[in-house]
Short mmCIF file of C-alpha atoms and ligand atoms in Angstrom, two decimals:
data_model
loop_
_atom_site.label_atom_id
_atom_site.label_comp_id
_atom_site.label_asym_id
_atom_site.label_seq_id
_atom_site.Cartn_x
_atom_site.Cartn_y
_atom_site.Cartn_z
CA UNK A 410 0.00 0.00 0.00
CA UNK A 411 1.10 3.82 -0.92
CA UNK A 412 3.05 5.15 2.31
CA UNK A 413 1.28 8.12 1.85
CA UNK A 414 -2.38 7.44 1.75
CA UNK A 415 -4.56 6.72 4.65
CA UNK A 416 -3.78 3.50 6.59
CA UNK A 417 -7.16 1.58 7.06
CA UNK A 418 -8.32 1.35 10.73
CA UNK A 419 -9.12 -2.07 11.50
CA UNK A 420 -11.02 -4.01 14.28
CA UNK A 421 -11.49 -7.32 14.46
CA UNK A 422 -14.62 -8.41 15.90
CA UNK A 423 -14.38 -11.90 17.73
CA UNK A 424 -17.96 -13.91 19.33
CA UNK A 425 -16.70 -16.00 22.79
CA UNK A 426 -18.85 -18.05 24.62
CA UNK A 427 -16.80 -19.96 27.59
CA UNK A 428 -13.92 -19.68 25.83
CA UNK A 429 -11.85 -19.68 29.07
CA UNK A 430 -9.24 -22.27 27.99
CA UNK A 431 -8.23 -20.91 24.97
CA UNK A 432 -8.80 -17.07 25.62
CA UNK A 433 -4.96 -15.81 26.61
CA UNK A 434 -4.07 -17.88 23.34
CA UNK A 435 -6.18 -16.23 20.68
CA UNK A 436 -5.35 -12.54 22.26
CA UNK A 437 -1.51 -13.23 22.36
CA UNK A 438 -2.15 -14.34 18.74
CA UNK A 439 -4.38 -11.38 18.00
CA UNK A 440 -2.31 -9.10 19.24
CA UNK A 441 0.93 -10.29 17.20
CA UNK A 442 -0.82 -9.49 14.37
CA UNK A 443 -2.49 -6.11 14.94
CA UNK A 444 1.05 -5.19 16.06
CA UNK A 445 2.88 -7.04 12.82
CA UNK A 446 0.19 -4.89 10.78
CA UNK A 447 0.57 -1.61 12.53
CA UNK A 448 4.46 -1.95 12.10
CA UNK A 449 4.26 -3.16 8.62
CA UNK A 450 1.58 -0.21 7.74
CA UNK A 451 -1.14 -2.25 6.45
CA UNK A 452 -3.62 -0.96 8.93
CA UNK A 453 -4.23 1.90 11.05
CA UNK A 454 -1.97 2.37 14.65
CA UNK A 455 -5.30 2.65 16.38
CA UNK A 456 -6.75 -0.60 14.87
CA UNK A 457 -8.08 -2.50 17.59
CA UNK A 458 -9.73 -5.99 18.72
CA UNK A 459 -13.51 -6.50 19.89
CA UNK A 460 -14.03 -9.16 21.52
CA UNK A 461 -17.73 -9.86 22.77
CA UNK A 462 -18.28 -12.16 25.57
CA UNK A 463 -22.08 -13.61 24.91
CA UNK A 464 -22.73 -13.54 28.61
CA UNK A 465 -20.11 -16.83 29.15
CA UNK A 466 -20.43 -18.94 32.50
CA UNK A 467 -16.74 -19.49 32.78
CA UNK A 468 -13.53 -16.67 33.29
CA UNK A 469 -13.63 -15.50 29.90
CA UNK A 470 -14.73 -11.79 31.19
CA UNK A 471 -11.79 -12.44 33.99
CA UNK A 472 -9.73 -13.01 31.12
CA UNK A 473 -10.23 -10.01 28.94
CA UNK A 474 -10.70 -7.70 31.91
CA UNK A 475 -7.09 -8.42 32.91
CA UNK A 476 -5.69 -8.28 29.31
CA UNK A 477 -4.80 -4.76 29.53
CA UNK A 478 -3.78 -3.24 26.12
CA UNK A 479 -4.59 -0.33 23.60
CA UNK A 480 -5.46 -2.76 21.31
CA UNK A 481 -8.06 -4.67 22.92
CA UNK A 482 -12.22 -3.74 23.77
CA UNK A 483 -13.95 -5.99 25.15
CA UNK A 484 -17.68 -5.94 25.60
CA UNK A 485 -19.78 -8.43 27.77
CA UNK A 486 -23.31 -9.13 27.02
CA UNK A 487 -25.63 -9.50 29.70
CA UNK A 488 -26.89 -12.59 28.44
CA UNK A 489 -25.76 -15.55 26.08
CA UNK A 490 -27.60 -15.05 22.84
CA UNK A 491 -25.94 -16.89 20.27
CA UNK A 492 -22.95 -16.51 18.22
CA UNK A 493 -24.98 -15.00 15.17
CA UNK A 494 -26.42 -12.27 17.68
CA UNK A 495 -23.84 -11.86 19.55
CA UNK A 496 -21.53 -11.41 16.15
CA UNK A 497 -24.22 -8.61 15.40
CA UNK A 498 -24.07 -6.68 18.14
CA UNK A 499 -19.96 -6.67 17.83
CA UNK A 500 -20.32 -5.52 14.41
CA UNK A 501 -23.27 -2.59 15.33
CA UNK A 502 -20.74 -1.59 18.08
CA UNK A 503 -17.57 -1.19 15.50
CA UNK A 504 -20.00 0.73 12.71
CA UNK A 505 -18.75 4.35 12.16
CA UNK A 506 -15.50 3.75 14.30
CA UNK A 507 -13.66 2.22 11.77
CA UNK A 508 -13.08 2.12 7.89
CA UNK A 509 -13.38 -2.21 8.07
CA UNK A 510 -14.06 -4.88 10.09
CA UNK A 511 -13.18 -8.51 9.74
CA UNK A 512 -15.19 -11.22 12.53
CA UNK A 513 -14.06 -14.46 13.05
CA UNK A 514 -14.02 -17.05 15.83
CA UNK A 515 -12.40 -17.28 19.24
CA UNK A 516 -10.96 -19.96 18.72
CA UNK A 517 -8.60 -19.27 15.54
CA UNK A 518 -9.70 -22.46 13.30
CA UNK A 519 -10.26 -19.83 10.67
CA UNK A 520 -6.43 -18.98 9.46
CA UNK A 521 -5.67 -15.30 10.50
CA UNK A 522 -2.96 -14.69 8.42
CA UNK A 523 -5.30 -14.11 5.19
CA UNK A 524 -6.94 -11.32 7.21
CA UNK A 525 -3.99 -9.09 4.83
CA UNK A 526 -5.02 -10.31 1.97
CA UNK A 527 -8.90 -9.45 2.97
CA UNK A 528 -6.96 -6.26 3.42
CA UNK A 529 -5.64 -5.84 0.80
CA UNK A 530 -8.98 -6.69 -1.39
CA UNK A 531 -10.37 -3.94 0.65
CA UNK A 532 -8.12 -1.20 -0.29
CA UNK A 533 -8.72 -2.37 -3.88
CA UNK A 534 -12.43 -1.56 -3.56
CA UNK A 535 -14.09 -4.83 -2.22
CA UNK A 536 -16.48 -3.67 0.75
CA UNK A 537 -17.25 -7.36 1.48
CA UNK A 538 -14.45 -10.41 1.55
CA UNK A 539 -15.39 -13.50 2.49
CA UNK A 540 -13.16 -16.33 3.79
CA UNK A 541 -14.00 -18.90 2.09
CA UNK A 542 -12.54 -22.91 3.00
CA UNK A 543 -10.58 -24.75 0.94
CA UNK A 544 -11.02 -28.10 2.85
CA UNK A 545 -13.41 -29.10 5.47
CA UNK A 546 -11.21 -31.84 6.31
CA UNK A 547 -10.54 -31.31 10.36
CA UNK A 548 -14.08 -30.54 10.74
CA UNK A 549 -16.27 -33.85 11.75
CA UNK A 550 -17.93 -36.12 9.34
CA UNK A 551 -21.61 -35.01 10.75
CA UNK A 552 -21.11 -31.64 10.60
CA UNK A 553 -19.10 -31.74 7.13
CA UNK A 554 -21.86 -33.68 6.35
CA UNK A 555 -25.05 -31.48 7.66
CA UNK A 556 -23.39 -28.36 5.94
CA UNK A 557 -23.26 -29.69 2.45
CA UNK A 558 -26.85 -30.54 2.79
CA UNK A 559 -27.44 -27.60 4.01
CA UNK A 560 -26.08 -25.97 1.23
CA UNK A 561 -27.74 -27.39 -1.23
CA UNK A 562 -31.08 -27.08 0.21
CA UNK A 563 -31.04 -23.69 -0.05
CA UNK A 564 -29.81 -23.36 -3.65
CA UNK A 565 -32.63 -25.21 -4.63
CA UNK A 566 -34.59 -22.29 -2.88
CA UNK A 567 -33.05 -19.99 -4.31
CA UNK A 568 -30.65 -18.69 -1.82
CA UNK A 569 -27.63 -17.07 -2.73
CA UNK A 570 -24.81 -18.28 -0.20
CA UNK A 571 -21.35 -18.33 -0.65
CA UNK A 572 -20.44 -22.31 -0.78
CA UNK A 573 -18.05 -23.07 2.33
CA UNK A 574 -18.25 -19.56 3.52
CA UNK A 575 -19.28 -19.16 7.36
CA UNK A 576 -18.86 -15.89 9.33
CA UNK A 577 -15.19 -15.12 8.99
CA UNK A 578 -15.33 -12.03 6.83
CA UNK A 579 -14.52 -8.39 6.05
CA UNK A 580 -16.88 -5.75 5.89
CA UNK A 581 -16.24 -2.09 5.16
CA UNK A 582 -17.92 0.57 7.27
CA UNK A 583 -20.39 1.35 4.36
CA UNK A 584 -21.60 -2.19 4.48
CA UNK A 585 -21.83 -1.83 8.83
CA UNK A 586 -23.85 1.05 7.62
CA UNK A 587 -25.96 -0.69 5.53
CA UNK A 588 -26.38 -3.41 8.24
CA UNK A 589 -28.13 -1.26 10.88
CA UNK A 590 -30.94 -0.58 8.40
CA UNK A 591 -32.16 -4.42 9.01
CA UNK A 592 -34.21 -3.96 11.37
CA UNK A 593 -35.57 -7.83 11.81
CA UNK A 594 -34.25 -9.44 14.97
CA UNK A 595 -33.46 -12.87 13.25
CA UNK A 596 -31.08 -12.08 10.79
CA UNK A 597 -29.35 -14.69 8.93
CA UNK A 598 -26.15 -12.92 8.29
CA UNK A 599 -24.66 -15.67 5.42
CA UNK A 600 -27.62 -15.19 3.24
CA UNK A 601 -27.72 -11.26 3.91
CA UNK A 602 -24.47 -9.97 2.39
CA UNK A 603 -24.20 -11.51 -0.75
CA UNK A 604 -27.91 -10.31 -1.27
CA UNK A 605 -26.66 -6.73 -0.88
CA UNK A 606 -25.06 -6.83 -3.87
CA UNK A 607 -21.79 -4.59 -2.41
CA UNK A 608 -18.36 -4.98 -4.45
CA UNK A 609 -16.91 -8.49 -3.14
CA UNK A 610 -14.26 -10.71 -3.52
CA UNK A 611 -13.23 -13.99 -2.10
CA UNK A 612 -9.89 -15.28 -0.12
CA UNK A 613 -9.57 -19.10 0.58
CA UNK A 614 -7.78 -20.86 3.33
CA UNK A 615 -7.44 -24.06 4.85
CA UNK A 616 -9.42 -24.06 8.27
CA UNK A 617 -7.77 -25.68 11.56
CA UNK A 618 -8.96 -28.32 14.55
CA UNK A 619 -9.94 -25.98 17.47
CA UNK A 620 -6.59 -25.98 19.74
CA UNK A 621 -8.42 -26.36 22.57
CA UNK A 622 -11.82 -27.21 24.18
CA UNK A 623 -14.75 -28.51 21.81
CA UNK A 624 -16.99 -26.97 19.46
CA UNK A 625 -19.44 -24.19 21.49
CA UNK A 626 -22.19 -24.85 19.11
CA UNK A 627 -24.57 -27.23 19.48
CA UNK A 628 -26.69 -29.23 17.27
CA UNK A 629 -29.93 -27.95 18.46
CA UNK A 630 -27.86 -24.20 17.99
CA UNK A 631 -27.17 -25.57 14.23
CA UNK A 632 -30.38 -26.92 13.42
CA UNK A 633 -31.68 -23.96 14.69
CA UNK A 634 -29.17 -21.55 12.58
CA UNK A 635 -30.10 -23.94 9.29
CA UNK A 636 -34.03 -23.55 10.06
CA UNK A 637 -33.37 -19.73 10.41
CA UNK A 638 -31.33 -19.74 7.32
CA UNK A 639 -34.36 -21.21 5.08
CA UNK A 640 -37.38 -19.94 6.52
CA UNK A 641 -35.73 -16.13 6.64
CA UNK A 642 -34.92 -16.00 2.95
CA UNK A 643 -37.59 -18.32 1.14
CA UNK A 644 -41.15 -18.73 0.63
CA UNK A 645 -40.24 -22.64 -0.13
CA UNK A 646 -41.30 -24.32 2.82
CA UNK A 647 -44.70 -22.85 2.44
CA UNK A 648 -44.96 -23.25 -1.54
CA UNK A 649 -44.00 -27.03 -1.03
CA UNK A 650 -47.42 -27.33 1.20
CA UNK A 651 -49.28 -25.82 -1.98
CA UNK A 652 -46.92 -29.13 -4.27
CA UNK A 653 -48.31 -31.73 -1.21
CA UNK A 654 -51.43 -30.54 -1.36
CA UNK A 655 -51.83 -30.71 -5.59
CA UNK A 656 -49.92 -34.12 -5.21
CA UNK A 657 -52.07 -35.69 -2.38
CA UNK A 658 -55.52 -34.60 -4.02
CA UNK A 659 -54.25 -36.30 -7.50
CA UNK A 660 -53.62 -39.06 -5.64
CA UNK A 661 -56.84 -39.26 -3.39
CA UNK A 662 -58.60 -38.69 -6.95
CA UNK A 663 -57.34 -41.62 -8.12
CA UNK A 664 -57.85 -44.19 -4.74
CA UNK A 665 -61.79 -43.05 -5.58
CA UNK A 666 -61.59 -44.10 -8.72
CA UNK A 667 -60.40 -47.25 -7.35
CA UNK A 668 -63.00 -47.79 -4.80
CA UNK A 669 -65.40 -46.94 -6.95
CA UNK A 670 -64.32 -49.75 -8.80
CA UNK A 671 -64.06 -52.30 -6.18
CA UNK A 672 -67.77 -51.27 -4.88
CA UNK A 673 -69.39 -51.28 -8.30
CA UNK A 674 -67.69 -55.10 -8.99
CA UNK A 675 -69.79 -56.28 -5.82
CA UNK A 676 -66.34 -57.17 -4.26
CA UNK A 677 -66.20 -54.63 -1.47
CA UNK A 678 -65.52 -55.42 1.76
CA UNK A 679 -64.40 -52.29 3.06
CA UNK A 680 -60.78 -52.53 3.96
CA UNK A 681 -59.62 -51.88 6.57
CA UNK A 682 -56.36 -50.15 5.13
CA UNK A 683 -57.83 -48.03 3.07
CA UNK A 684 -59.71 -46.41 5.57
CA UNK A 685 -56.73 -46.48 7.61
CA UNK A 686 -53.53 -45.67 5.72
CA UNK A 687 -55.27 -42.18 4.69
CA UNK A 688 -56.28 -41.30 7.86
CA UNK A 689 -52.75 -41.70 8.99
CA UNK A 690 -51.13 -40.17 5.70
CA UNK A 691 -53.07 -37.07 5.90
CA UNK A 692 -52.42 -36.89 9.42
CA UNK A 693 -49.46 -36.50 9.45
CA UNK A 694 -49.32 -34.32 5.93
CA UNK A 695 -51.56 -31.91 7.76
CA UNK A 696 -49.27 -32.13 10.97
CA UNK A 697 -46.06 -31.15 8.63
CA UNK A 698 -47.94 -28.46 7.15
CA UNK A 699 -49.09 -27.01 10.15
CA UNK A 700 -45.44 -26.96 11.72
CA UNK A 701 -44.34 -25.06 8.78
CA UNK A 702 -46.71 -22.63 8.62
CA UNK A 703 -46.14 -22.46 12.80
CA UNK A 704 -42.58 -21.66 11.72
CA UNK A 705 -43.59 -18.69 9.75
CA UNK A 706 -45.86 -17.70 12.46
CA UNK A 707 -43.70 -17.61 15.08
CA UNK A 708 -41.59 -15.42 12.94
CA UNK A 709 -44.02 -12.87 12.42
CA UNK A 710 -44.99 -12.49 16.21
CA UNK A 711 -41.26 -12.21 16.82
CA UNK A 712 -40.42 -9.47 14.33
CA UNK A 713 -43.72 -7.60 15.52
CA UNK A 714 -42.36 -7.66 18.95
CA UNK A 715 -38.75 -5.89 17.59
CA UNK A 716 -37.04 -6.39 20.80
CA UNK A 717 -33.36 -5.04 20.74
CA UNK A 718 -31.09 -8.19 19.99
CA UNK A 719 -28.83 -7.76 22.70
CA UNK A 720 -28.00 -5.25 25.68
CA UNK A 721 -24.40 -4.34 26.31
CA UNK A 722 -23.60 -4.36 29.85
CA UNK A 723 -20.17 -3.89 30.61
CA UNK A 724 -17.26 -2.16 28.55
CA UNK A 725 -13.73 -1.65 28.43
N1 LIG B 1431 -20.18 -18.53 20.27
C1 LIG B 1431 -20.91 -17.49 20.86
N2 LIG B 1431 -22.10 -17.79 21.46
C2 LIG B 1431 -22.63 -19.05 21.50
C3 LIG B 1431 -21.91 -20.10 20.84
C4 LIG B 1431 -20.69 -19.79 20.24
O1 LIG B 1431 -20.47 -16.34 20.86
O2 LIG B 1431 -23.70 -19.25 22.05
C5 LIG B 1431 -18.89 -18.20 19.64
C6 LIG B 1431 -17.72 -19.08 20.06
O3 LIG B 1431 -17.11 -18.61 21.22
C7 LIG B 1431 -16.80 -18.98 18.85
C8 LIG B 1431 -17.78 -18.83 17.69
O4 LIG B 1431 -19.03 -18.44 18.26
O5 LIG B 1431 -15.99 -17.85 18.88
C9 LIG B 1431 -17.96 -20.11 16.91
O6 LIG B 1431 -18.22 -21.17 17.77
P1 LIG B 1431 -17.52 -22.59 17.60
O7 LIG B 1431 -16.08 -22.41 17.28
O8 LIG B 1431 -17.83 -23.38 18.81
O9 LIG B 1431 -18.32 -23.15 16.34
P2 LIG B 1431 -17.80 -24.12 15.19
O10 LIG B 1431 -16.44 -23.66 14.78
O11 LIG B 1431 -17.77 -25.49 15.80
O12 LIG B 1431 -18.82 -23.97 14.12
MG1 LIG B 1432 -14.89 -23.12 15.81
#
């Protein structure tokens, strides 16, 4: 970058959640590299960390309390709310105090040291990066396994997401900007940006086993972020009843028919499964149905409510 134009100023916006045993880690390693960027003048001297404790049950607010340094904020939320809400209100907290942001995870899988090239993407116009992995290979079979289906779900609803692409990106202040204007409390950040339609760009890297501890998300957490994902962006779910229906009604026209037959031929003895099997098939058609539409529903009554997502308590 040109000496003489202005240095970016940075902050990297890190999620915990009882991240206790691998805390002092990730901020020794954080703070290597804001001070190998500052030095090397790829960023701004007063670039700086966030680091948002989602209301964690362990010392992880000890932690960052006692890691005194210019280049680290910490803010605790009063409550844990997720990594997806608690990523939000890091990033609302950064908007207008900086010219970029990049998030990622506490615990470093994602590989820091492409956060220059994100850089350097930005100060050739992108306003969103994403990080993008190469290989999936240290992450489990199941969960390699849940996120490709996951993926391809929602292509085939139409969902633009960036394939292997999970939170650890940069976005410019514009973008941050942008981002307060959402005002819907469940926001499914992955499907959001590339809908935007910003300037972006993509960096790849291999992601790493989690040094320590085990994963902090768990499957309900997943499910629940997949769910989210699908019912936030797309009308599927609910056009699919519409398919079922058309499909089930064909098919009930036809069983007449059938019966009809059978009755007419002076064969019928009512069966007993054809009185059954329906009842049970439409049952449970009618159950599914309901629980989608009771997904949309539930939506609705909590974006009418508009409750704040989170409520900073503490800050350093
Ligand atoms: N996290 C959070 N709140 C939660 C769960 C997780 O802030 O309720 C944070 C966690 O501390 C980490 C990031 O979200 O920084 C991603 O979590 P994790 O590494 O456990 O997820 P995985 O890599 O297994 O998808
Ligand atoms: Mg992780």
């Amino acid at each position: 970058m040109n000496k003489n134009s202005k240095l970016p100023k940075l902050a990297l916006v890190i999620p915990c959640y009882n991240e206790g045993a691998m805390l002092k880690i990730t901020i020794e390693q954080l703070l290597r590299l804001l001070n190998d960027y500052v030095e090397r003048e790829v960023i701004a001297a007063n670039s700086f960390a966030l680091l948002v404790d989602d209301g964690s049950k362990d010392e992880t607010w000890q932690i960052l309390q006692s890691s005194s340094n210019h280049f680290i904020k910490a803010i605790k939320l009063s409550h844990n709310v997720g990594h997806q809400h608690a990523l939000i209100a890091g990033l609302t907290y950064v908007t207008n105090q900086v010219d970029c942001c990049i998030s990622l995870d506490a615990d470093l899988q994602d590989d820091i040291s492409v956060t220059e090239e994100m850089i350097a993407n930005y100060t050739s116009g992108s306003q969103i990066v994403y990080g993008v992995r190469g290989s999936r290979e240290t992450d489990k079979a199941m969960k390699r396994g849940t996120a490709q289906l996951f993926y391809k779900l929602m292509k085939r609803m139409g969902v633009d997401l960036i394939y292997n692409h999970a939170d650890f990106r940069l976005l410019s202040n514009r973008v941050l900007v942008e981002l307060q204007k959402y005002k819907e409390v469940n926001l499914f950040l992955r499907g959001l940006f590339p809908q935007m339609g910003f300037k972006s760009s993509k960096v790849y890297y291999k992601r790493k086993a989690r040094i320590a501890d085990q994963t902090k998300y768990s499957f309900k957490q997943m499910l629940h972020l997949a769910v989210n994902g699908i019912t936030s962006f797309s009308n599927f779910p609910l056009k699919m009843i519409t398919y079922i229906g058309f499909a089930i009604f064909f098919c009930s026209f036809i069983i007449s028919l059938w019966v009809l037959f059978v009755w007419t031929s002076g064969r019928a003895v009512p069966g007993w499964a054809s009185i059954t099997l329906p009842v049970y098939f439409l049952g449970g058609v009618q159950l599914l149905a309901l629980g989608i539409i009771g997904e949309y529903l539930g939506k609705i009554y909590l974006e009418t409510k508009a409750r704040p997502r989170f409520h900073i308590e503490e800050e350093i």
